[in-house]
């Protein structure tokens, strides 16, 4: 097992971990970029590759402004399904290790920031405080009329969606009337709500990207966790950090197109490889 090999002091993996630990113990500003792989270990559907379908629709084709404009009922069924699934999932060992690391290091005057492509909020549920969600959140809505955005954890999000959204290929669309879909509750509005996520073809939130870039510019160690490093612009974050000589450690099930740019690559489930890498160091403050 990977865990046993990490504990074996004669293992090359253990030596690799020791070298990483030397850098980790001195780092003051740690940037951590996470992707779908870290949530997949919690049983979260990634909607990638051959499994990237909801009913007969490719998931990416539903995550566009055009799809929502054409059929808001179908898109809301898809996102309602994802919200309901997420309410049954829990942070895994990787999420918890990141949150524990942030809390522990903050007491030493060291900073840990998670920059995530995930929209499931599992980092926050695990206890992470410094989280930048560059693709938004499943549990936030934005009004198409007034632009108001807010957290929304209702289950179901509206009465008409109760029991809807099953992913079975033979399931027919519910065709919910638009006036029965989630609506804005701001005074005098009642506009149609949409998920506050970044859809394909939309720009990322400039404020969040600016904050992420500042974190990356100031970091002295960067971790890339559970991401294929192919989705722009997040795919460029870690290589740009590595290009200025900052150590980058990749934790992933397999090598990625960016692996060659990084100093460390820990191959295996993030929930197995990440906790020992972030564990308290012998010379660390209490």
mmCIF file of C-alpha atoms in Angstrom:
data_model
loop_
_atom_site.group_PDB
_atom_site.id
_atom_site.type_symbol
_atom_site.label_atom_id
_atom_site.label_comp_id
_atom_site.label_asym_id
_atom_site.label_seq_id
_atom_site.Cartn_x
_atom_site.Cartn_y
_atom_site.Cartn_z
ATOM 1 C CA UNK A 1 0.000 0.000 0.000
ATOM 2 C CA UNK A 2 1.091 3.600 -0.649
ATOM 3 C CA UNK A 3 0.656 4.476 3.030
ATOM 4 C CA UNK A 4 2.947 1.652 4.142
ATOM 5 C CA UNK A 5 5.582 2.705 1.609
ATOM 6 C CA UNK A 6 5.446 6.266 2.910
ATOM 7 C CA UNK A 7 6.114 5.002 6.427
ATOM 8 C CA UNK A 8 9.023 2.795 5.307
ATOM 9 C CA UNK A 9 12.200 4.830 5.836
ATOM 10 C CA UNK A 10 14.021 2.765 3.173
ATOM 11 C CA UNK A 11 11.402 3.516 0.525
ATOM 12 C CA UNK A 12 12.308 5.949 -2.300
ATOM 13 C CA UNK A 13 8.880 7.519 -1.716
ATOM 14 C CA UNK A 14 9.807 8.169 1.919
ATOM 15 C CA UNK A 15 13.046 9.853 0.835
ATOM 16 C CA UNK A 16 11.038 11.945 -1.637
ATOM 17 C CA UNK A 17 8.674 12.912 1.188
ATOM 18 C CA UNK A 18 11.593 13.938 3.413
ATOM 19 C CA UNK A 19 12.907 16.265 0.697
ATOM 20 C CA UNK A 20 9.472 17.817 0.310
ATOM 21 C CA UNK A 21 9.141 18.183 4.097
ATOM 22 C CA UNK A 22 12.366 20.216 4.277
ATOM 23 C CA UNK A 23 10.823 22.788 1.932
ATOM 24 C CA UNK A 24 7.380 22.606 3.508
ATOM 25 C CA UNK A 25 8.777 23.279 6.994
ATOM 26 C CA UNK A 26 10.273 26.598 5.835
ATOM 27 C CA UNK A 27 7.411 27.825 3.644
ATOM 28 C CA UNK A 28 5.594 30.941 4.864
ATOM 29 C CA UNK A 29 3.026 31.382 2.100
ATOM 30 C CA UNK A 30 1.603 28.192 0.635
ATOM 31 C CA UNK A 31 -0.737 28.212 -2.367
ATOM 32 C CA UNK A 32 -2.792 25.062 -2.967
ATOM 33 C CA UNK A 33 -4.567 24.555 -6.299
ATOM 34 C CA UNK A 34 -7.251 21.860 -6.232
ATOM 35 C CA UNK A 35 -9.395 20.214 -8.875
ATOM 36 C CA UNK A 36 -12.032 17.552 -9.416
ATOM 37 C CA UNK A 37 -9.742 14.702 -8.366
ATOM 38 C CA UNK A 38 -9.772 15.703 -4.709
ATOM 39 C CA UNK A 39 -13.594 15.660 -4.626
ATOM 40 C CA UNK A 40 -13.883 12.469 -6.646
ATOM 41 C CA UNK A 41 -12.507 10.626 -3.611
ATOM 42 C CA UNK A 42 -15.608 11.774 -1.727
ATOM 43 C CA UNK A 43 -17.764 10.121 -4.380
ATOM 44 C CA UNK A 44 -18.575 13.369 -6.181
ATOM 45 C CA UNK A 45 -19.419 12.821 -9.887
ATOM 46 C CA UNK A 46 -16.830 14.598 -12.034
ATOM 47 C CA UNK A 47 -18.852 14.556 -15.296
ATOM 48 C CA UNK A 48 -15.610 14.053 -17.222
ATOM 49 C CA UNK A 49 -14.724 11.586 -19.963
ATOM 50 C CA UNK A 50 -17.032 8.645 -20.661
ATOM 51 C CA UNK A 51 -19.008 9.345 -17.498
ATOM 52 C CA UNK A 52 -19.625 12.952 -18.448
ATOM 53 C CA UNK A 53 -23.327 12.556 -19.166
ATOM 54 C CA UNK A 54 -26.498 13.493 -17.309
ATOM 55 C CA UNK A 55 -29.367 11.643 -18.911
ATOM 56 C CA UNK A 56 -28.544 11.773 -22.635
ATOM 57 C CA UNK A 57 -26.886 15.171 -22.379
ATOM 58 C CA UNK A 58 -23.178 15.768 -22.163
ATOM 59 C CA UNK A 59 -22.730 17.692 -18.919
ATOM 60 C CA UNK A 60 -20.590 20.390 -20.526
ATOM 61 C CA UNK A 61 -23.379 21.181 -22.995
ATOM 62 C CA UNK A 62 -25.658 22.048 -20.057
ATOM 63 C CA UNK A 63 -23.119 24.327 -18.401
ATOM 64 C CA UNK A 64 -23.501 27.259 -20.783
ATOM 65 C CA UNK A 65 -25.525 30.498 -20.809
ATOM 66 C CA UNK A 66 -27.069 29.376 -24.114
ATOM 67 C CA UNK A 67 -28.332 26.107 -22.605
ATOM 68 C CA UNK A 68 -29.921 28.001 -19.723
ATOM 69 C CA UNK A 69 -31.529 30.494 -22.094
ATOM 70 C CA UNK A 70 -32.955 27.692 -24.264
ATOM 71 C CA UNK A 71 -34.152 25.425 -21.477
ATOM 72 C CA UNK A 72 -33.800 26.766 -17.914
ATOM 73 C CA UNK A 73 -35.909 23.895 -16.576
ATOM 74 C CA UNK A 74 -33.493 21.232 -17.885
ATOM 75 C CA UNK A 75 -30.434 23.086 -16.629
ATOM 76 C CA UNK A 76 -32.003 23.612 -13.216
ATOM 77 C CA UNK A 77 -32.871 19.902 -13.029
ATOM 78 C CA UNK A 78 -29.193 19.114 -13.702
ATOM 79 C CA UNK A 79 -27.919 21.506 -11.043
ATOM 80 C CA UNK A 80 -30.625 20.504 -8.561
ATOM 81 C CA UNK A 81 -29.443 16.893 -8.953
ATOM 82 C CA UNK A 82 -25.851 17.966 -8.314
ATOM 83 C CA UNK A 83 -26.834 20.004 -5.250
ATOM 84 C CA UNK A 84 -28.824 17.127 -3.771
ATOM 85 C CA UNK A 85 -25.980 14.679 -4.398
ATOM 86 C CA UNK A 86 -23.498 17.014 -2.715
ATOM 87 C CA UNK A 87 -25.648 17.211 0.413
ATOM 88 C CA UNK A 88 -24.985 13.475 0.876
ATOM 89 C CA UNK A 89 -21.206 13.742 0.437
ATOM 90 C CA UNK A 90 -18.548 14.574 3.009
ATOM 91 C CA UNK A 91 -14.995 15.959 2.981
ATOM 92 C CA UNK A 92 -12.379 13.225 2.639
ATOM 93 C CA UNK A 93 -8.920 12.857 4.167
ATOM 94 C CA UNK A 94 -7.370 15.259 1.652
ATOM 95 C CA UNK A 95 -9.883 18.046 2.410
ATOM 96 C CA UNK A 96 -9.399 17.521 6.138
ATOM 97 C CA UNK A 97 -5.598 17.512 5.871
ATOM 98 C CA UNK A 98 -5.659 20.838 4.020
ATOM 99 C CA UNK A 99 -7.977 22.418 6.589
ATOM 100 C CA UNK A 100 -5.932 21.114 9.526
ATOM 101 C CA UNK A 101 -2.734 22.371 7.890
ATOM 102 C CA UNK A 102 -4.181 25.855 7.391
ATOM 103 C CA UNK A 103 -5.372 26.086 10.986
ATOM 104 C CA UNK A 104 -2.101 24.786 12.410
ATOM 105 C CA UNK A 105 0.169 26.984 10.301
ATOM 106 C CA UNK A 106 -1.917 30.127 10.838
ATOM 107 C CA UNK A 107 -1.000 29.953 14.531
ATOM 108 C CA UNK A 108 2.648 30.128 13.462
ATOM 109 C CA UNK A 109 2.128 33.212 11.305
ATOM 110 C CA UNK A 110 2.200 31.146 8.107
ATOM 111 C CA UNK A 111 -0.501 31.386 5.451
ATOM 112 C CA UNK A 112 -2.246 28.660 3.467
ATOM 113 C CA UNK A 113 -4.680 29.550 0.673
ATOM 114 C CA UNK A 114 -6.749 27.071 -1.333
ATOM 115 C CA UNK A 115 -7.498 28.065 -4.924
ATOM 116 C CA UNK A 116 -10.101 25.591 -6.110
ATOM 117 C CA UNK A 117 -11.757 24.831 -9.416
ATOM 118 C CA UNK A 118 -14.405 22.824 -7.561
ATOM 119 C CA UNK A 119 -17.917 24.156 -6.940
ATOM 120 C CA UNK A 120 -18.901 21.708 -4.179
ATOM 121 C CA UNK A 121 -17.763 23.688 -1.095
ATOM 122 C CA UNK A 122 -16.152 20.583 0.448
ATOM 123 C CA UNK A 123 -13.071 22.620 1.377
ATOM 124 C CA UNK A 124 -15.199 25.002 3.440
ATOM 125 C CA UNK A 125 -17.121 22.128 5.016
ATOM 126 C CA UNK A 126 -13.791 20.552 6.002
ATOM 127 C CA UNK A 127 -12.856 23.760 7.828
ATOM 128 C CA UNK A 128 -10.670 25.650 5.353
ATOM 129 C CA UNK A 129 -11.071 29.417 5.741
ATOM 130 C CA UNK A 130 -8.866 30.889 3.007
ATOM 131 C CA UNK A 131 -10.647 29.497 -0.043
ATOM 132 C CA UNK A 132 -10.905 31.104 -3.469
ATOM 133 C CA UNK A 133 -13.580 29.384 -5.584
ATOM 134 C CA UNK A 134 -12.651 30.459 -9.093
ATOM 135 C CA UNK A 135 -15.608 28.649 -10.707
ATOM 136 C CA UNK A 136 -18.232 29.671 -8.145
ATOM 137 C CA UNK A 137 -20.396 27.443 -5.959
ATOM 138 C CA UNK A 138 -23.314 25.058 -6.386
ATOM 139 C CA UNK A 139 -24.770 26.584 -3.248
ATOM 140 C CA UNK A 140 -24.955 30.173 -4.453
ATOM 141 C CA UNK A 141 -27.525 31.702 -6.780
ATOM 142 C CA UNK A 142 -27.512 34.836 -8.917
ATOM 143 C CA UNK A 143 -30.571 36.723 -10.112
ATOM 144 C CA UNK A 144 -30.813 37.175 -13.871
ATOM 145 C CA UNK A 145 -32.716 40.444 -13.354
ATOM 146 C CA UNK A 146 -31.136 42.347 -10.452
ATOM 147 C CA UNK A 147 -27.811 40.485 -10.221
ATOM 148 C CA UNK A 148 -28.158 39.771 -6.495
ATOM 149 C CA UNK A 149 -26.022 36.823 -5.405
ATOM 150 C CA UNK A 150 -26.384 34.875 -2.189
ATOM 151 C CA UNK A 151 -25.821 31.514 -0.527
ATOM 152 C CA UNK A 152 -28.671 29.051 -0.918
ATOM 153 C CA UNK A 153 -28.729 25.672 0.816
ATOM 154 C CA UNK A 154 -32.445 24.945 0.455
ATOM 155 C CA UNK A 155 -33.349 21.347 -0.283
ATOM 156 C CA UNK A 156 -35.118 21.311 -2.640
ATOM 157 C CA UNK A 157 -34.193 24.742 -3.917
ATOM 158 C CA UNK A 158 -37.845 25.229 -4.959
ATOM 159 C CA UNK A 159 -41.016 23.151 -4.656
ATOM 160 C CA UNK A 160 -41.253 22.386 -8.378
ATOM 161 C CA UNK A 161 -37.823 20.707 -8.366
ATOM 162 C CA UNK A 162 -38.608 18.332 -5.504
ATOM 163 C CA UNK A 163 -37.876 14.783 -6.659
ATOM 164 C CA UNK A 164 -36.650 15.994 -10.043
ATOM 165 C CA UNK A 165 -33.242 15.730 -11.703
ATOM 166 C CA UNK A 166 -32.709 11.957 -11.737
ATOM 167 C CA UNK A 167 -29.827 11.229 -14.154
ATOM 168 C CA UNK A 168 -31.313 8.070 -15.766
ATOM 169 C CA UNK A 169 -30.890 8.219 -19.587
ATOM 170 C CA UNK A 170 -34.546 7.275 -20.136
ATOM 171 C CA UNK A 171 -35.918 9.932 -17.752
ATOM 172 C CA UNK A 172 -37.953 12.632 -19.493
ATOM 173 C CA UNK A 173 -37.404 16.334 -18.801
ATOM 174 C CA UNK A 174 -39.770 17.785 -16.204
ATOM 175 C CA UNK A 175 -40.440 20.871 -18.356
ATOM 176 C CA UNK A 176 -41.110 23.036 -15.318
ATOM 177 C CA UNK A 177 -42.738 26.389 -16.185
ATOM 178 C CA UNK A 178 -40.185 29.168 -15.841
ATOM 179 C CA UNK A 179 -42.274 30.994 -13.223
ATOM 180 C CA UNK A 180 -42.038 27.917 -10.974
ATOM 181 C CA UNK A 181 -38.248 27.738 -11.155
ATOM 182 C CA UNK A 182 -36.110 29.356 -8.394
ATOM 183 C CA UNK A 183 -36.932 33.069 -8.123
ATOM 184 C CA UNK A 184 -35.235 36.056 -6.527
ATOM 185 C CA UNK A 185 -36.632 37.072 -3.121
ATOM 186 C CA UNK A 186 -35.258 40.619 -3.186
ATOM 187 C CA UNK A 187 -37.948 43.254 -2.680
ATOM 188 C CA UNK A 188 -39.862 43.899 -5.893
ATOM 189 C CA UNK A 189 -37.722 41.582 -8.060
ATOM 190 C CA UNK A 190 -38.889 37.971 -8.449
ATOM 191 C CA UNK A 191 -36.382 37.497 -11.278
ATOM 192 C CA UNK A 192 -35.237 34.058 -12.434
ATOM 193 C CA UNK A 193 -32.305 32.687 -10.457
ATOM 194 C CA UNK A 194 -29.395 30.798 -11.989
ATOM 195 C CA UNK A 195 -26.598 28.830 -10.317
ATOM 196 C CA UNK A 196 -23.756 31.208 -9.411
ATOM 197 C CA UNK A 197 -21.154 29.133 -11.205
ATOM 198 C CA UNK A 198 -18.917 30.045 -14.113
ATOM 199 C CA UNK A 199 -20.284 28.438 -17.251
ATOM 200 C CA UNK A 200 -18.354 27.650 -20.416
ATOM 201 C CA UNK A 201 -17.985 30.818 -22.443
ATOM 202 C CA UNK A 202 -18.198 33.092 -19.390
ATOM 203 C CA UNK A 203 -15.406 35.118 -17.840
ATOM 204 C CA UNK A 204 -14.086 34.281 -14.408
ATOM 205 C CA UNK A 205 -14.738 36.719 -11.573
ATOM 206 C CA UNK A 206 -11.991 39.323 -12.011
ATOM 207 C CA UNK A 207 -11.792 40.036 -8.272
ATOM 208 C CA UNK A 208 -11.265 36.373 -7.391
ATOM 209 C CA UNK A 209 -8.684 35.936 -10.162
ATOM 210 C CA UNK A 210 -6.815 39.042 -8.986
ATOM 211 C CA UNK A 211 -6.732 37.655 -5.447
ATOM 212 C CA UNK A 212 -5.582 34.252 -6.720
ATOM 213 C CA UNK A 213 -2.816 35.813 -8.779
ATOM 214 C CA UNK A 214 -1.618 37.783 -5.749
ATOM 215 C CA UNK A 215 -1.481 34.579 -3.685
ATOM 216 C CA UNK A 216 0.466 32.810 -6.433
ATOM 217 C CA UNK A 217 2.855 35.749 -6.888
ATOM 218 C CA UNK A 218 3.674 35.762 -3.169
ATOM 219 C CA UNK A 219 3.826 32.024 -2.477
ATOM 220 C CA UNK A 220 7.063 30.232 -1.655
ATOM 221 C CA UNK A 221 5.528 26.775 -2.089
ATOM 222 C CA UNK A 222 2.707 25.591 -4.336
ATOM 223 C CA UNK A 223 0.737 22.343 -4.196
ATOM 224 C CA UNK A 224 -1.363 21.062 -7.094
ATOM 225 C CA UNK A 225 -3.927 18.570 -5.807
ATOM 226 C CA UNK A 226 -6.247 16.370 -7.862
ATOM 227 C CA UNK A 227 -6.242 18.374 -11.066
ATOM 228 C CA UNK A 228 -5.420 17.331 -14.616
ATOM 229 C CA UNK A 229 -3.825 20.734 -15.282
ATOM 230 C CA UNK A 230 -5.652 21.109 -18.604
ATOM 231 C CA UNK A 231 -8.448 23.593 -17.782
ATOM 232 C CA UNK A 232 -7.464 27.188 -18.555
ATOM 233 C CA UNK A 233 -6.556 29.447 -16.776
ATOM 234 C CA UNK A 234 -5.961 27.247 -13.719
ATOM 235 C CA UNK A 235 -3.728 25.030 -15.865
ATOM 236 C CA UNK A 236 -1.261 27.925 -16.130
ATOM 237 C CA UNK A 237 -1.132 28.821 -12.449
ATOM 238 C CA UNK A 238 1.363 26.233 -11.181
ATOM 239 C CA UNK A 239 3.670 26.219 -14.250
ATOM 240 C CA UNK A 240 3.995 29.991 -13.940
ATOM 241 C CA UNK A 241 4.886 29.596 -10.252
ATOM 242 C CA UNK A 242 7.439 26.905 -11.126
ATOM 243 C CA UNK A 243 8.924 29.126 -13.855
ATOM 244 C CA UNK A 244 10.055 31.636 -11.239
ATOM 245 C CA UNK A 245 11.841 28.927 -9.263
ATOM 246 C CA UNK A 246 9.230 28.257 -6.583
ATOM 247 C CA UNK A 247 8.918 24.561 -5.624
ATOM 248 C CA UNK A 248 5.709 22.950 -6.849
ATOM 249 C CA UNK A 249 4.431 19.573 -5.629
ATOM 250 C CA UNK A 250 1.790 17.690 -7.581
ATOM 251 C CA UNK A 251 -0.537 15.178 -5.895
ATOM 252 C CA UNK A 252 -2.544 13.205 -8.432
ATOM 253 C CA UNK A 253 -3.593 9.708 -9.474
ATOM 254 C CA UNK A 254 -1.463 9.986 -12.596
ATOM 255 C CA UNK A 255 1.031 12.252 -14.288
ATOM 256 C CA UNK A 256 -0.338 15.295 -16.114
ATOM 257 C CA UNK A 257 0.864 17.475 -19.001
ATOM 258 C CA UNK A 258 2.350 19.836 -16.397
ATOM 259 C CA UNK A 259 4.184 17.233 -14.282
ATOM 260 C CA UNK A 260 7.500 17.830 -16.028
ATOM 261 C CA UNK A 261 7.510 21.431 -14.763
ATOM 262 C CA UNK A 262 7.206 20.467 -11.098
ATOM 263 C CA UNK A 263 9.832 19.517 -8.538
ATOM 264 C CA UNK A 264 7.699 16.856 -6.840
ATOM 265 C CA UNK A 265 5.049 14.410 -8.023
ATOM 266 C CA UNK A 266 3.221 12.212 -5.510
ATOM 267 C CA UNK A 267 1.226 9.624 -7.434
ATOM 268 C CA UNK A 268 -1.799 8.002 -5.830
ATOM 269 C CA UNK A 269 -5.095 8.953 -4.184
ATOM 270 C CA UNK A 270 -4.852 12.444 -2.681
ATOM 271 C CA UNK A 271 -6.482 11.213 0.510
ATOM 272 C CA UNK A 272 -3.521 8.851 0.969
ATOM 273 C CA UNK A 273 -0.554 10.904 -0.254
ATOM 274 C CA UNK A 274 -1.492 14.362 1.059
ATOM 275 C CA UNK A 275 -1.986 13.804 4.834
ATOM 276 C CA UNK A 276 1.576 12.539 5.533
ATOM 277 C CA UNK A 277 3.028 15.331 3.389
ATOM 278 C CA UNK A 278 1.198 17.999 5.407
ATOM 279 C CA UNK A 279 1.632 16.380 8.830
ATOM 280 C CA UNK A 280 3.234 18.311 11.676
ATOM 281 C CA UNK A 281 7.020 18.478 11.307
ATOM 282 C CA UNK A 282 9.368 17.416 14.124
ATOM 283 C CA UNK A 283 10.836 20.909 14.379
ATOM 284 C CA UNK A 284 7.461 22.631 14.055
ATOM 285 C CA UNK A 285 6.067 24.938 16.713
ATOM 286 C CA UNK A 286 3.335 23.538 18.924
#
